[in-house]
Coordinates of C-alpha atoms in Angstrom, one line a residue:
X47 CA 13.0 11.6 -22.8
X48 CA 15.9 13.7 -23.8
X49 CA 19.1 11.9 -24.5
X50 CA 21.4 11.8 -21.5
X51 CA 18.7 13.5 -19.3
X52 CA 19.8 13.9 -15.7
X53 CA 17.6 15.0 -12.8
X54 CA 18.2 15.6 -9.2
X55 CA 15.3 13.3 -8.2
X56 CA 13.4 10.5 -10.0
X57 CA 10.2 9.4 -8.4
X58 CA 8.7 6.0 -9.5
X59 CA 4.9 5.8 -9.5
X60 CA 2.1 8.3 -9.5
X61 CA -0.3 7.0 -6.9
X62 CA -0.7 8.7 -3.5
X63 CA 3.0 8.1 -2.7
X64 CA 4.4 9.4 -5.9
X65 CA 2.2 12.4 -6.3
X66 CA 2.8 13.3 -2.6
X67 CA 6.5 13.1 -3.2
X68 CA 6.2 15.4 -6.2
X69 CA 4.2 18.0 -4.2
X70 CA 6.7 17.9 -1.4
X71 CA 9.6 18.3 -3.7
X72 CA 8.0 21.4 -5.2
X73 CA 7.2 22.8 -1.7
X74 CA 10.9 22.3 -0.8
X75 CA 11.9 24.4 -3.9
X76 CA 13.0 21.4 -5.9
X77 CA 11.8 21.4 -9.5
X78 CA 14.5 19.3 -11.1
X79 CA 12.6 16.0 -10.9
X80 CA 10.5 13.6 -12.9
X81 CA 7.8 11.2 -12.0
X82 CA 8.1 7.9 -13.9
X83 CA 4.7 6.2 -14.4
X84 CA 4.3 2.9 -16.3
X85 CA 0.7 3.6 -17.2
X86 CA -0.9 6.5 -19.2
X87 CA -2.4 8.4 -16.3
X88 CA -2.0 9.1 -12.6
X89 CA -3.8 7.2 -9.8
X90 CA -1.8 4.1 -8.9
X91 CA -3.9 1.5 -7.3
X92 CA -7.0 3.7 -7.6
X93 CA -6.5 3.8 -11.4
X94 CA -5.8 0.1 -11.7
X95 CA -8.6 -1.1 -9.4
X96 CA -11.8 -0.2 -11.2
X97 CA -13.8 -3.4 -10.5
X98 CA -17.5 -3.2 -9.7
X99 CA -18.1 -1.8 -6.2
X100 CA -14.5 -0.6 -5.7
X101 CA -14.3 1.8 -2.8
X102 CA -12.1 2.8 0.2
X103 CA -12.5 1.4 3.7
X104 CA -11.0 4.5 5.3
X105 CA -13.2 7.6 5.8
X106 CA -12.8 10.1 3.0
X107 CA -11.6 13.0 5.0
X108 CA -8.8 10.9 6.5
X109 CA -7.9 9.3 3.2
X110 CA -6.6 12.5 1.6
X111 CA -3.6 14.7 1.9
X112 CA -3.4 17.1 4.9
X113 CA -2.1 19.7 2.5
X114 CA -4.9 19.2 0.0
X115 CA -8.2 18.8 1.9
X116 CA -11.3 18.1 -0.2
X117 CA -14.5 19.7 1.1
X118 CA -16.4 18.0 -1.8
X119 CA -16.2 14.4 -0.8
X120 CA -19.7 13.0 -1.7
X121 CA -19.7 10.1 0.8
X122 CA -18.1 9.3 4.2
X123 CA -16.4 6.4 2.4
X124 CA -15.5 7.3 -1.1
X125 CA -15.6 5.1 -4.2
X126 CA -12.8 4.6 -6.6
X127 CA -14.1 7.1 -9.2
X128 CA -14.0 10.0 -6.7
X129 CA -10.6 9.0 -5.2
X130 CA -9.1 8.9 -8.7
X131 CA -10.6 12.3 -9.6
X132 CA -9.1 13.7 -6.4
X133 CA -5.6 12.5 -7.5
X134 CA -6.1 14.1 -10.9
X135 CA -7.2 17.3 -9.1
X136 CA -4.0 17.2 -6.9
X137 CA -1.9 16.8 -10.0
X138 CA -3.4 19.9 -11.6
X139 CA -3.6 22.1 -8.6
X140 CA 0.1 21.6 -7.6
X141 CA 1.4 21.9 -11.2
X142 CA 2.7 18.3 -11.5
X143 CA 1.9 17.6 -15.2
X144 CA 5.2 18.9 -16.5
X145 CA 7.1 16.5 -14.3
X146 CA 5.1 13.4 -15.3
X147 CA 6.6 10.8 -17.8
X148 CA 3.8 8.4 -18.7
X149 CA 4.2 5.0 -20.3
X150 CA 7.7 4.9 -18.7
X151 CA 7.9 1.6 -16.9
X152 CA 11.2 1.3 -15.0
X153 CA 13.1 -1.8 -16.2
X154 CA 16.4 -1.3 -14.4
X155 CA 18.0 1.0 -11.8
X156 CA 21.7 0.6 -11.4
X157 CA 23.9 2.6 -8.9
X158 CA 27.0 4.1 -10.4
X159 CA 29.8 4.0 -7.8
X160 CA 32.0 6.4 -9.6
X161 CA 29.5 9.1 -10.5
X162 CA 27.4 8.6 -7.4
X163 CA 24.1 8.6 -9.3
X164 CA 21.4 6.2 -10.5
X165 CA 21.2 5.0 -14.1
X166 CA 17.6 4.3 -14.9
X167 CA 16.3 2.4 -17.9
X168 CA 12.7 2.8 -18.8
X169 CA 10.5 1.6 -21.7
X170 CA 10.8 5.1 -23.1
X171 CA 14.5 5.7 -22.8
X172 CA 17.2 6.2 -20.2
X173 CA 18.1 8.9 -17.7
X174 CA 20.2 9.4 -14.6
X175 CA 19.3 10.8 -11.2
X176 CA 21.1 11.7 -8.0
X177 CA 18.3 10.4 -5.8
X178 CA 15.5 7.8 -6.6
X179 CA 12.3 7.7 -4.6
X180 CA 10.4 4.5 -5.2
X181 CA 6.6 4.9 -4.7
X182 CA 5.4 1.9 -6.5
X183 CA 3.4 0.8 -3.5
X184 CA 2.7 -2.7 -2.2
X185 CA -0.7 -3.0 -3.9
X186 CA 0.4 -2.5 -7.5
X187 CA 1.4 -5.9 -8.9
X188 CA -1.5 -8.5 -8.8
X189 CA -0.7 -12.0 -7.6
X190 CA -2.4 -14.9 -9.4
X191 CA -1.8 -18.3 -7.8
X192 CA -0.2 -21.1 -9.9
X193 CA -3.3 -23.3 -10.4
X194 CA -2.7 -26.5 -12.5
X195 CA -4.8 -26.4 -15.7
X196 CA -5.5 -22.7 -15.5
X197 CA -3.7 -22.0 -18.8
X198 CA -6.1 -24.3 -20.7
X199 CA -9.3 -22.9 -19.2
X200 CA -11.5 -22.0 -22.2
X201 CA -13.4 -19.1 -20.5
X202 CA -12.4 -15.7 -19.3
X203 CA -9.8 -15.2 -16.5
X204 CA -8.8 -11.9 -14.9
X205 CA -7.6 -10.4 -11.6
X206 CA -9.7 -7.9 -9.7
X207 CA -7.0 -5.2 -10.3
X208 CA -7.1 -5.8 -14.1
X209 CA -10.9 -6.0 -14.5
X210 CA -12.1 -6.7 -18.0
X211 CA -14.9 -4.2 -18.5
X212 CA -15.5 -5.5 -22.1
X213 CA -16.5 -8.9 -20.7
X214 CA -20.3 -9.1 -20.1
X215 CA -21.0 -11.1 -16.9
X216 CA -24.7 -11.2 -17.4
X217 CA -26.0 -14.7 -17.1
X218 CA -22.5 -16.2 -16.8
X219 CA -21.3 -18.8 -14.3
X220 CA -18.6 -17.0 -12.4
X221 CA -16.0 -18.3 -9.9
X222 CA -14.8 -15.7 -7.5
X223 CA -11.5 -16.8 -5.9
X224 CA -10.5 -15.1 -2.6
X225 CA -12.3 -13.4 0.2
X226 CA -10.2 -10.2 0.8
X227 CA -11.2 -6.6 0.6
X228 CA -11.7 -6.6 -3.1
X229 CA -13.8 -9.8 -3.2
X230 CA -16.3 -8.6 -0.5
X231 CA -17.0 -5.5 -2.7
X232 CA -17.1 -7.5 -6.0
X233 CA -19.5 -10.2 -4.8
X234 CA -22.5 -8.0 -4.0
X235 CA -21.8 -5.8 -7.0
X236 CA -22.1 -8.6 -9.5
X237 CA -24.3 -11.1 -7.8
X238 CA -27.6 -9.9 -9.3
X239 CA -26.1 -9.9 -12.8
X240 CA -24.5 -13.3 -13.1
X241 CA -26.3 -16.5 -13.7
X242 CA -24.4 -18.3 -10.9
X243 CA -21.6 -17.2 -8.6
X244 CA -19.4 -19.6 -6.8
X245 CA -17.1 -18.1 -4.1
X246 CA -14.0 -20.1 -3.3
X247 CA -13.1 -19.3 0.3
X248 CA -9.9 -20.5 1.9
X249 CA -10.3 -18.4 5.0
X250 CA -13.4 -16.4 6.0
X251 CA -12.8 -12.7 6.8
X252 CA -14.1 -10.8 9.8
X253 CA -16.6 -8.3 8.5
X254 CA -18.0 -5.3 10.3
X255 CA -20.8 -3.0 9.3
X256 CA -19.9 -0.2 6.9
X257 CA -21.2 3.1 8.4
X258 CA -21.4 4.9 5.1
X259 CA -23.7 7.7 4.1
X260 CA -23.9 10.6 1.6
X261 CA -22.3 13.8 2.9
X262 CA -25.0 16.4 2.8
X263 CA -24.8 19.6 0.7
X264 CA -24.9 21.6 4.0
X265 CA -21.9 19.7 5.3
X266 CA -20.0 20.3 2.1
X267 CA -20.9 24.0 2.2
X268 CA -19.7 24.2 5.8
X269 CA -16.4 22.6 4.9
X270 CA -15.9 25.0 2.0
X271 CA -16.8 28.1 4.0
X272 CA -15.0 27.1 7.2
X273 CA -11.9 24.9 6.3
X274 CA -11.3 24.5 10.0
X275 CA -14.3 22.2 10.2
X276 CA -12.6 19.9 7.7
X277 CA -9.5 19.8 9.9
X278 CA -11.6 19.1 12.9
X279 CA -13.4 16.2 11.2
X280 CA -10.1 14.8 10.0
X281 CA -8.6 15.2 13.5
X282 CA -11.5 13.3 15.1
X283 CA -11.3 10.4 12.7
X284 CA -7.5 10.3 13.3
X285 CA -7.8 10.4 17.1
X286 CA -10.3 7.6 17.3
X287 CA -8.0 5.3 15.3
X288 CA -5.0 6.2 17.3
X289 CA -6.8 5.1 20.5
X290 CA -7.5 1.7 18.9
X291 CA -3.9 0.9 18.2
X292 CA -3.0 -0.6 21.5
X293 CA -5.6 -3.3 21.1
X294 CA -3.9 -4.4 17.9
X295 CA -0.3 -4.0 19.0
X296 CA -0.2 -4.7 22.8
X297 CA -3.5 -6.2 24.0
X298 CA -5.1 -8.3 21.4
X299 CA -7.5 -9.9 24.0
X300 CA -9.2 -6.5 24.1
X301 CA -10.5 -7.2 20.6
X302 CA -13.0 -9.8 22.0
X303 CA -15.8 -7.2 22.1
X304 CA -15.2 -6.3 18.5
X305 CA -15.4 -9.9 17.6
X306 CA -18.8 -10.2 19.3
X307 CA -20.1 -7.2 17.2
X308 CA -18.8 -8.8 14.0
X309 CA -20.6 -12.1 14.9
X310 CA -23.9 -10.2 15.5
X311 CA -23.4 -8.6 12.1
X312 CA -23.0 -12.0 10.6
X313 CA -26.0 -13.5 12.5
X314 CA -28.4 -10.7 11.5
X315 CA -27.6 -11.3 7.8
X316 CA -27.1 -15.1 7.6
X317 CA -29.9 -17.2 9.2
X318 CA -28.8 -20.5 7.7
X319 CA -26.6 -22.1 10.5
X320 CA -24.5 -24.1 8.0
X321 CA -23.6 -21.1 5.9
X322 CA -23.0 -19.0 9.0
X323 CA -20.6 -21.7 10.3
X324 CA -18.7 -21.5 7.0
X325 CA -18.4 -17.7 7.3
X326 CA -17.3 -17.6 10.9
X327 CA -13.5 -17.1 11.3
X328 CA -11.5 -19.2 13.7
X329 CA -8.8 -16.6 14.4
X330 CA -8.7 -13.4 16.4
X331 CA -10.3 -10.4 14.7
X332 CA -7.6 -8.0 13.4
X333 CA -5.2 -10.8 12.6
X334 CA -6.2 -10.2 9.0
X335 CA -7.5 -6.8 7.9
X336 CA -11.0 -6.2 9.3
X337 CA -13.4 -5.7 6.3
X338 CA -16.4 -3.4 6.1
X339 CA -19.6 -4.3 4.2
X340 CA -23.3 -4.2 4.7
X341 CA -24.0 -6.1 1.5
X342 CA -21.5 -9.0 1.4
X343 CA -23.3 -11.3 3.8
X344 CA -26.8 -10.7 2.3
X345 CA -25.3 -11.4 -1.2
X346 CA -24.0 -14.8 -0.1
X347 CA -27.5 -15.9 1.0
X348 CA -29.0 -15.4 -2.5
X349 CA -30.2 -18.5 -4.4
X350 CA -27.6 -18.1 -7.2
X351 CA -24.6 -18.0 -4.9
X352 CA -22.6 -20.9 -3.6
X353 CA -19.9 -20.7 -0.9
X354 CA -17.2 -23.4 -1.3
X355 CA -15.3 -23.5 2.0
X356 CA -12.0 -24.4 0.3
X357 CA -9.5 -22.8 -2.0
X358 CA -9.2 -23.4 -5.7
X359 CA -6.7 -26.2 -6.5
X360 CA -7.2 -27.3 -10.1
X361 CA -8.8 -26.5 -13.4
X362 CA -9.9 -29.1 -15.9
X363 CA -11.4 -27.6 -19.0
X364 CA -14.3 -25.5 -17.8
X365 CA -14.5 -27.3 -14.5
X366 CA -12.9 -25.7 -11.4
X367 CA -12.0 -28.0 -8.6
X368 CA -11.6 -27.0 -4.9
X369 CA -9.1 -28.5 -2.5
X370 CA -12.0 -30.4 -0.9
X371 CA -12.9 -32.0 -4.2
X372 CA -15.9 -29.7 -5.0
X373 CA -16.3 -29.4 -8.8
X374 CA -18.1 -26.5 -10.5
X375 CA -18.6 -25.6 -14.2
X376 CA -17.9 -22.0 -14.8
X377 CA -17.6 -19.5 -17.7
X378 CA -15.3 -17.0 -16.0
X379 CA -12.8 -17.0 -13.1
X380 CA -12.1 -13.8 -11.2
X381 CA -9.1 -13.7 -8.9
X382 CA -9.3 -11.5 -5.8
X383 CA -6.0 -13.0 -4.6
X384 CA -4.1 -9.9 -3.6
X385 CA -0.7 -8.5 -4.6
X386 CA 3.0 -9.1 -4.4
X387 CA 3.5 -7.3 -1.1
X388 CA 6.4 -9.0 0.6
X389 CA 8.2 -9.7 -2.7
X390 CA 7.7 -6.4 -4.6
X391 CA 8.8 -6.8 -8.2
X392 CA 10.6 -3.4 -8.3
X393 CA 13.1 -4.9 -5.9
X394 CA 14.3 -7.3 -8.7
X395 CA 15.2 -4.3 -10.9
X396 CA 17.2 -2.2 -8.4
X397 CA 21.0 -3.0 -8.4
X398 CA 22.9 -1.4 -5.6
X399 CA 26.5 -0.5 -4.7
X400 CA 27.7 -4.1 -4.3
X401 CA 26.2 -5.2 -7.6
X402 CA 23.3 -7.2 -6.1
X403 CA 19.6 -6.5 -6.4
X404 CA 17.4 -5.2 -3.7
X405 CA 15.5 -8.5 -4.0
X406 CA 18.7 -10.4 -3.3
X407 CA 19.5 -8.2 -0.3
X408 CA 16.0 -8.9 1.0
X409 CA 16.1 -12.6 0.4
X410 CA 15.6 -13.3 4.1
X411 CA 12.9 -10.6 4.4
X412 CA 12.4 -7.0 3.6
X413 CA 14.0 -4.5 6.0
X414 CA 14.7 -0.8 5.7
X415 CA 15.8 1.9 8.1
X416 CA 12.6 3.8 9.3
X417 CA 10.8 2.1 6.4
X418 CA 12.8 4.2 3.9
X419 CA 16.4 3.2 3.2
X420 CA 18.2 -0.1 2.7
X421 CA 21.9 -0.7 3.3
X422 CA 24.0 -0.9 0.1
X423 CA 21.5 1.3 -1.9
X424 CA 22.7 4.9 -1.6
X425 CA 20.3 7.7 -2.3
X426 CA 17.5 5.2 -2.8
X427 CA 14.3 5.6 -0.8
X428 CA 11.0 3.8 -0.6
X429 CA 7.6 5.3 0.2
X430 CA 5.4 2.7 1.9
X431 CA 8.4 0.6 2.5
X432 CA 8.9 -2.3 4.9
X433 CA 6.9 -2.2 8.1
X434 CA 5.0 1.0 7.3
X435 CA 1.6 -0.6 6.6
X436 CA -1.4 -0.1 8.8
X437 CA -4.2 -2.3 10.0
X438 CA -6.7 0.3 11.2
X439 CA -6.0 3.7 9.8
X440 CA -5.1 5.8 6.7
X441 CA -1.9 5.1 4.8
X442 CA -1.8 8.7 3.7
X443 CA -0.7 9.5 7.3
X444 CA 2.3 7.2 6.9
X445 CA 3.1 8.5 3.4
X446 CA 3.2 12.1 4.7
X447 CA 5.6 11.0 7.5
X448 CA 7.9 9.3 5.0
X449 CA 7.8 12.5 2.8
X450 CA 9.0 14.4 5.9
X451 CA 11.9 12.0 6.0
X452 CA 12.6 12.4 2.3
X453 CA 12.6 16.1 2.5
X454 CA 15.1 16.1 5.4
X455 CA 17.2 13.5 3.6
X456 CA 17.6 15.9 0.6
X457 CA 18.3 18.8 3.0
X458 CA 21.1 16.8 4.6
X459 CA 22.6 16.1 1.1
X460 CA 22.5 19.9 0.5
X461 CA 24.3 20.6 3.8
X462 CA 27.0 18.0 3.0
X463 CA 27.5 19.6 -0.4
X464 CA 29.1 18.4 -3.6
X465 CA 28.6 15.0 -5.1
X466 CA 27.4 13.1 -2.0
X467 CA 25.3 10.1 -1.2
X468 CA 23.9 8.7 2.0
X469 CA 24.0 4.9 2.5
X470 CA 22.1 3.4 5.5
X471 CA 24.6 1.7 7.8
X472 CA 23.9 -2.1 8.0
X473 CA 24.0 -2.0 11.8
X474 CA 21.5 0.9 11.9
X475 CA 19.1 -1.1 9.6
X476 CA 19.6 -4.2 11.7
X477 CA 19.0 -2.3 15.0
X478 CA 15.8 -0.7 13.7
X479 CA 14.5 -4.0 12.3
X480 CA 15.3 -5.9 15.5
X481 CA 13.3 -3.4 17.6
X482 CA 10.4 -3.4 15.1
X483 CA 10.3 -7.2 15.0
X484 CA 10.6 -7.4 18.8
X485 CA 7.5 -5.2 19.1
X486 CA 5.7 -7.2 16.4
X487 CA 5.8 -10.4 18.5
X488 CA 2.9 -9.4 20.7
X489 CA 0.7 -7.9 18.0
X490 CA -2.6 -9.4 16.9
X491 CA -1.0 -9.8 13.4
X492 CA 1.5 -12.2 14.8
X493 CA -0.5 -13.9 17.6
X494 CA -4.0 -13.9 16.2
X495 CA -3.8 -17.4 14.7
X496 CA -4.1 -16.6 11.0
X497 CA -1.9 -16.5 7.9
X498 CA -2.2 -13.2 6.2
X499 CA -0.5 -11.2 3.4
X500 CA 1.2 -9.2 6.1
X501 CA 3.6 -12.2 6.6
X502 CA 6.4 -13.1 4.2
X503 CA 7.3 -16.7 3.2
X504 CA 9.2 -17.3 6.4
X505 CA 6.4 -16.0 8.6
X506 CA 7.9 -12.7 9.5
X507 CA 5.7 -9.6 9.5
X508 CA 7.6 -7.2 7.2
X509 CA 4.5 -5.2 6.3
X510 CA 2.8 -3.6 9.2
X511 CA 3.9 -0.8 11.6
X512 CA 3.5 -1.9 15.2
X513 CA 2.6 1.5 16.6
X514 CA 0.6 4.7 16.2
X515 CA 0.8 7.0 13.2
X516 CA 1.8 9.8 15.6
X517 CA 4.8 7.8 16.8
X518 CA 5.9 7.0 13.2
X519 CA 5.7 10.7 12.4
X520 CA 8.0 11.4 15.3
X521 CA 10.7 8.9 14.4
X522 CA 10.7 10.0 10.7
X523 CA 10.7 13.8 11.4
X524 CA 14.5 14.1 10.8
X525 CA 17.3 12.1 9.3
X526 CA 19.9 11.0 11.9
X527 CA 23.3 11.1 10.0
X528 CA 24.7 8.8 12.6
X529 CA 22.7 6.0 10.9
X530 CA 24.3 6.6 7.6
X531 CA 27.6 6.5 5.8
X532 CA 28.4 9.6 3.9
X533 CA 29.7 8.5 0.5
X534 CA 31.9 10.8 -1.7
X535 CA 33.7 10.3 -4.9
X536 CA 36.9 8.2 -4.7
X537 CA 40.2 10.2 -4.5
X538 CA 42.7 9.7 -7.4
X539 CA 44.2 6.3 -7.3
X540 CA 41.5 4.8 -5.1
X541 CA 38.8 2.3 -6.1
X542 CA 35.8 4.2 -7.4
X543 CA 33.1 4.5 -4.7
X544 CA 35.5 3.2 -2.0
X545 CA 36.2 6.5 -0.2
X546 CA 33.5 7.0 2.4
X547 CA 33.5 9.0 5.6
X548 CA 31.4 8.0 8.6
X549 CA 29.6 10.7 10.6
X550 CA 29.8 9.7 14.3
X551 CA 26.5 8.7 15.8
X552 CA 24.8 11.6 17.5
X553 CA 26.2 14.2 15.2
X554 CA 22.9 14.7 13.5
X555 CA 21.5 18.2 13.6
X556 CA 18.3 16.9 14.9
X557 CA 19.9 14.8 17.6
X558 CA 17.2 12.2 17.0
X559 CA 17.6 8.9 18.8
X560 CA 17.6 5.7 16.7
X561 CA 15.6 4.0 19.3
X562 CA 12.1 2.7 18.7
X563 CA 9.9 3.1 21.8
X564 CA 9.1 -0.2 23.4

């Protein structure tokens, strides 16, 4: 980086969120920006997660940008390799390479109250920016539980998101810890190669059939020749999922039929009643993310697979011990234990206007206005921020909605003119969060009887959006200046950063209400 480099916008991360932000900035006519990426290539979670069997559980034509349709998807549910290639393609087609700064992990972001800009320290140097867009994503930093004795384990240990491809699993005794979306793909992918596979299961997941198939050459030709057919396919996939939302958010009892379908899927694959009992959840389907697989249950019935109906609690030498006392000798431990979602590490590195970190501001739970901005952190935005996650549809839809909000945020700064910042009003953040949490109380994620990664340490759901993607797009279409303080440089003799002017509520050009529909 050039010494004393300054940019209008600094984007952190080059996954779907970061690349989408970069494309949107260019489409808005903004070219004075950089994308800071800690790794050496783009892709985000689809670069980091390269474990055997890695694939998406959202249909391909919905799991892609609306402005960059891909008529060449090979399967209805795409694998990691093709999704990563798609992101590389987007990077090239939209001319993003010159904005990328690889091997530039952000170590610290500090708001300058006098200059009204962000000072950014990275592993490759420092720079400043008027606006920071954090697109690090919730599935970027692996979480490995603190297991007594793990440090002294003589074998191989790695997380699913940091797969060691140099380690040969053939003939090895392997412990798979966790039963989330990654684990149900890894288990059938490695079962035939390993000598013995022991699955440590704290909670069984609900698993539905994966209706996956190859997309025929004729279909791909049609999508190339008539792009409207791609849009129609995407629209149909979107519409079906929008119709499902009410069952998750307002009427969880309606999910009983889906539960019956999942139980039939289990019964067809697992004939042993004892094993089937271990694999049957005792909570409402949808409380945790519903998983899709045709091969997970059959893999668990193979002679070289054991299911321990308990979590891993201790390691003694090469012996792993479950909470129920089960002991197993293993050569390798693979953790499929998820990510730091409700305690995102980037929050510890962001120091706002009051000299406290975002993590400190969020010590009682993450909260952000419309999932994007936090009080006390001017001109700082998150993509896939608090309460923007989904339980049944494509996160790309939510990302694009937040990019609409980002674009209007920057337009508002232009209209205000000069050195200006927008800081979310605490009362606006509180009002938004109160309504979101109020709606969350009746959702399946809060009432379904499970403990999931959607919930933070205090049991609050700070992760999922309790509505449709269409509704979220409506409430993020424009920035309501009534929800922000307009911050300008201090006048002579005043405390730096102290001079702020409030735009009265309702003065936004959009006239958008701050209400969240009940």
